Amino acid sequence: MTSFTPKPEDFALLAQRPSLHHLQRPSMSYWQDAWRRLRRDPKASVSLYLIIALFMITLFGPLLWRVEPAREDLDVISYPPGLRIPALIVTDPVQWPGVHADPAALVPADPNSTQSLAATTTIRVEGEATTQYVRLTWQPVAGAATYLVYRNDHTPEAAGDLGLPLFQTLSAEELSFEDRLQLKPQDYWYTVIASDGVEEASVVTTMKVPVQRALTVSQARERGLDATPGQIVSLGAHPFGTDTLGRDILARVMQGGRVSLFIGIVAPLLFVFMGTVYGGISGYFGGTIDAVMMRVTDFLVALPFLLFMILFRIAFGIGPGESGIVPMMIALVLLSWENTARLVRGQVLQLREEAYVQAALLLGAKPLYLIFRHMIPNTIGPLLVNLTFSIPMAIFTEAFLSFIGMGVAPPTSSWGSMSNDGIKTMVNTPHELLFPALFISVTVLAFNLLGDGLRDALDSRMRSRE
Amino acid sequence: MSVGRAETFDKAVDFATQTIQLSLDDEPRNLNSIKAVDQISIFFIEHVMEGLLRQDERGRIVGGVAERWEIDDRHARFWLRHNAKWSDGKPVTAKDFVFGWRSGVDPANASEYASIMYSVKNAEAINAGKLPVTALGINAIDDYTLEVELEKPTGYFAYLMNFQIFYPVREDFYRAQNGRYFADIKNMIFNGPFKLTEWVHAASFRMEKNETYWNRDQVKLNVINIPYVTNDNLARFNLFKDGKTALEDGMRGIGKEQVTSAVNNRMRIRAYSDGSIWYTEMNHRKERITSNKNLRKAMQAVLDSQEIVNKVIGIPGYIPAYSLFPVWLQGVHKKFRQEYPAQPPVLDVELAKRYMQQAKQELGMETLPPLALLCDDKENAIREAVYFQSLFKRTLGLEIRVDIQTFKQRLEKMQYGEFDMILAGWGPDYNDPMTFADLFASWNENNHGRYNNPEYDAALRQALGTSDPQLRMGAFGKAQQILIDDAAVLPQYERVVSYVQNPKLRGVAFKQTGAVMVLTYARVVE
């Protein structure tokens, strides 16, 4: 064995070489990495932006679109989406006494007559036909006991194709009718039929009347429009149209979004938190405590949500006509946490047996340290996913409950109650259902896709597959 | 296309056999004329039975079993026709009416409509169990003469004779059925224009012309076939659309969607007034702020019936109402409302605000608590309630809480007075202003708001105390004005019922009392 003593010359610097492979990745925390992967998932990132946009719209939209959501405008009922509604200004209507014939000059109805009545020949429009009113008068028919007035929105094509039965006069003396029934700016076909009380004239006369949208001077003043008769003004725009009471659907969708998103965010946050604490305790201590606590959750699963919702309504003394949002929240929070609790318990049970947790335990770590340092960070992934999937569930629940009339009280809107109103007029004015339903669908879809993306992004095992 | 349609329509109506086909939404609950209350039972009874008098196709009172009659303040006398027969060939006699009427007020039968007979002498006491049924003021002088004593003058007594509880019941037949009178086909006997010949429970019915009916020559239809019973309105409308049924009125009017569908299918839509009036009833109990007259006047001054009918409800044919008394009610010579017009209230927001100010002073409140507005869970009622909510808030600064309830629940809450305002309606029981006026009499159980005005009561007592039409209508005219001046009730509209009918079916009439379809005068044309 010879001893080796290093000498200074043994340590000569080698010639510097350019590094062949510079193998360095930027150091990234778990969250940075998750964020990066979330961004790379187009579905998830689009959903995220959508959700942010929805929040912005419902939070700040009403500040920009300053239309009172409960304000009724009966001049534009069920108006389709439109930006500009022109209207003619007309003078305030004077009450119309109508036209009455002198009873002495009339040929009375003869109950024994077998002869068919003549048609009402001359129908005239008194004044101008506007959406305010259409005033019709006609000539008396011999033997008539009453007249029937019909209004059609298309050219009559068959004998009975007369449209809506607007009015029947009480006597033969009445020879006029003022139509104000939801008039729209379009062409109408009016028909007046003479009848002897039982049999109608076999021939009828129909008259086409074009109707123009109009506002009276005082109505214009109420809207803050200073206008003189004959002028054409533009009514407020309704980008999403109006509902059956002339309320602006855009404003109502934004108001409704606040309710829906509030329930959708707050309730899941609360019950996910509850579930985490409960499941964490149950999983960490295990044994008998775990067994008992889990049986409690089993019991909870069996409780019917709707029944409890109704019970809470009564217990909280929610009177008629008051909002049911609070009992809905409580019912949601109290009955929906069991899912999260089970999830967290499973995770904690698993983590408890991990080597690094055992090592920490051996080194004398306290339970609190273990929970905050090891358990929670390692369950946060599945937890967040659980939260994102709970949100659409809560939004749906709110929509459903408002749909069956147990949610918000009128005039407050929510997407569910708006859909409920809209479905009744679905055939004639689909936009009243379309917009709230669209918002529910988009929100729920976005949260679901985001949840999907988050699950992939937060699962560190997915990393190895890249 | 047109050929195909003609073929399918032939199933609904047939000219050669004078047959029509219909659908119903439910079974009749009780066809016994003493106990019938529901619309479907009344529809059948109207066709298979006949009272002393009946209404013709124009709604006028004409002779039924009676061919002549006299009615004064205290008595009514009827002379029965000798050719009126039961379906087994026996004649309809005065005794059958005596038995029928006594059964109607008999407390053992607990008829819900017994109170409508109270204008007959001792009826109320008998119904309360204080007198025997034989004390009822009806007397068969002989087989064909009937003498009635009245408790009080009843100006509308002739119209009552067309109400099923006043129909004849044959004692021997009734007793032979052992309590199953009219419970099934074999337990029935008829004296009306039709016979019920087939009844498969909850499935189908068939009525045929009654060949023993005295006026059979006037009855044109031979068969009324009812092969469909379903409570699905859309299904029944589709049956009509497919040419399976001859008339569809949705029992209380086809809905808005069906009206649109009918317009789009180029069908003729018809309408009849069901006689009902719809209004906002106020709670006049002392503890409710709606008992304050100025508050009610304020609401009256902003409530526009025209706008509600035309814009909010938007169903064609509804008539804006300004009075508790509908426009169709008959007065002395003309219609009641032509003789006693009701002026629409002056609509003035400034005036309303002044009333409101006064109301606040009288109540000693700075701001008024929210009012509970009770309404049905029907689309129209909710829409109207929401409109009220926004209207009163905007014009009067008054908060409204809308209390939406099912029909049954609403009636219960009305009974207990748990409301400030209700959207309610009333259909007539007989053709006289009294059927409506009575609603706000202090003694009426149906006066849910407990309106109590001595002047109003006095006007009604005056109308009740005479059968002189002039005096009676004058009293109702006064009563009408009191309600308007007091803003005791805020009328909104008179309802109409829309229906569709096969063009070959003619002469269908509707009875306003009970809104019942009458096919007695109907016929099928070629």
mmCIF file of C-alpha atoms in Angstrom, chain B residues 21 87 111 143 167 171 175 222 226 247 249 255 290 318 341 381 413 443 457-458 477 498:
data_model
loop_
_atom_site.group_PDB
_atom_site.id
_atom_site.type_symbol
_atom_site.label_atom_id
_atom_site.label_comp_id
_atom_site.label_asym_id
_atom_site.label_seq_id
_atom_site.Cartn_x
_atom_site.Cartn_y
_atom_site.Cartn_z
ATOM 1 C CA GLN B 21 -119.359 13.078 -30.723
ATOM 2 C CA SER B 87 -139.198 7.696 -19.877
ATOM 3 C CA SER B 111 -127.522 18.930 -0.446
ATOM 4 C CA ASP B 143 -151.761 16.055 -10.303
ATOM 5 C CA TYR B 167 -136.278 19.327 -10.836
ATOM 6 C CA GLU B 171 -140.910 9.029 -5.236
ATOM 7 C CA ARG B 175 -137.336 4.626 -3.125
ATOM 8 C CA ASN B 222 -130.560 11.725 -32.130
ATOM 9 C CA ILE B 226 -119.036 10.737 -25.616
ATOM 10 C CA LEU B 247 -116.880 20.808 -29.930
ATOM 11 C CA ASP B 249 -114.301 24.215 -24.858
ATOM 12 C CA GLY B 255 -105.994 27.886 -23.299
ATOM 13 C CA THR B 290 -107.183 47.662 3.780
ATOM 14 C CA TYR B 318 -112.553 39.552 -21.826
ATOM 15 C CA PRO B 341 -124.430 52.523 -15.949
ATOM 16 C CA ALA B 381 -103.601 35.322 -11.852
ATOM 17 C CA LYS B 413 -107.232 31.260 3.252
ATOM 18 C CA TRP B 443 -124.797 38.337 6.642
ATOM 19 C CA ASP B 457 -127.333 46.043 3.498
ATOM 20 C CA ALA B 458 -130.344 48.353 3.429
ATOM 21 C CA GLY B 477 -128.330 50.419 -8.863
ATOM 22 C CA SER B 498 -113.202 30.385 -25.967
#
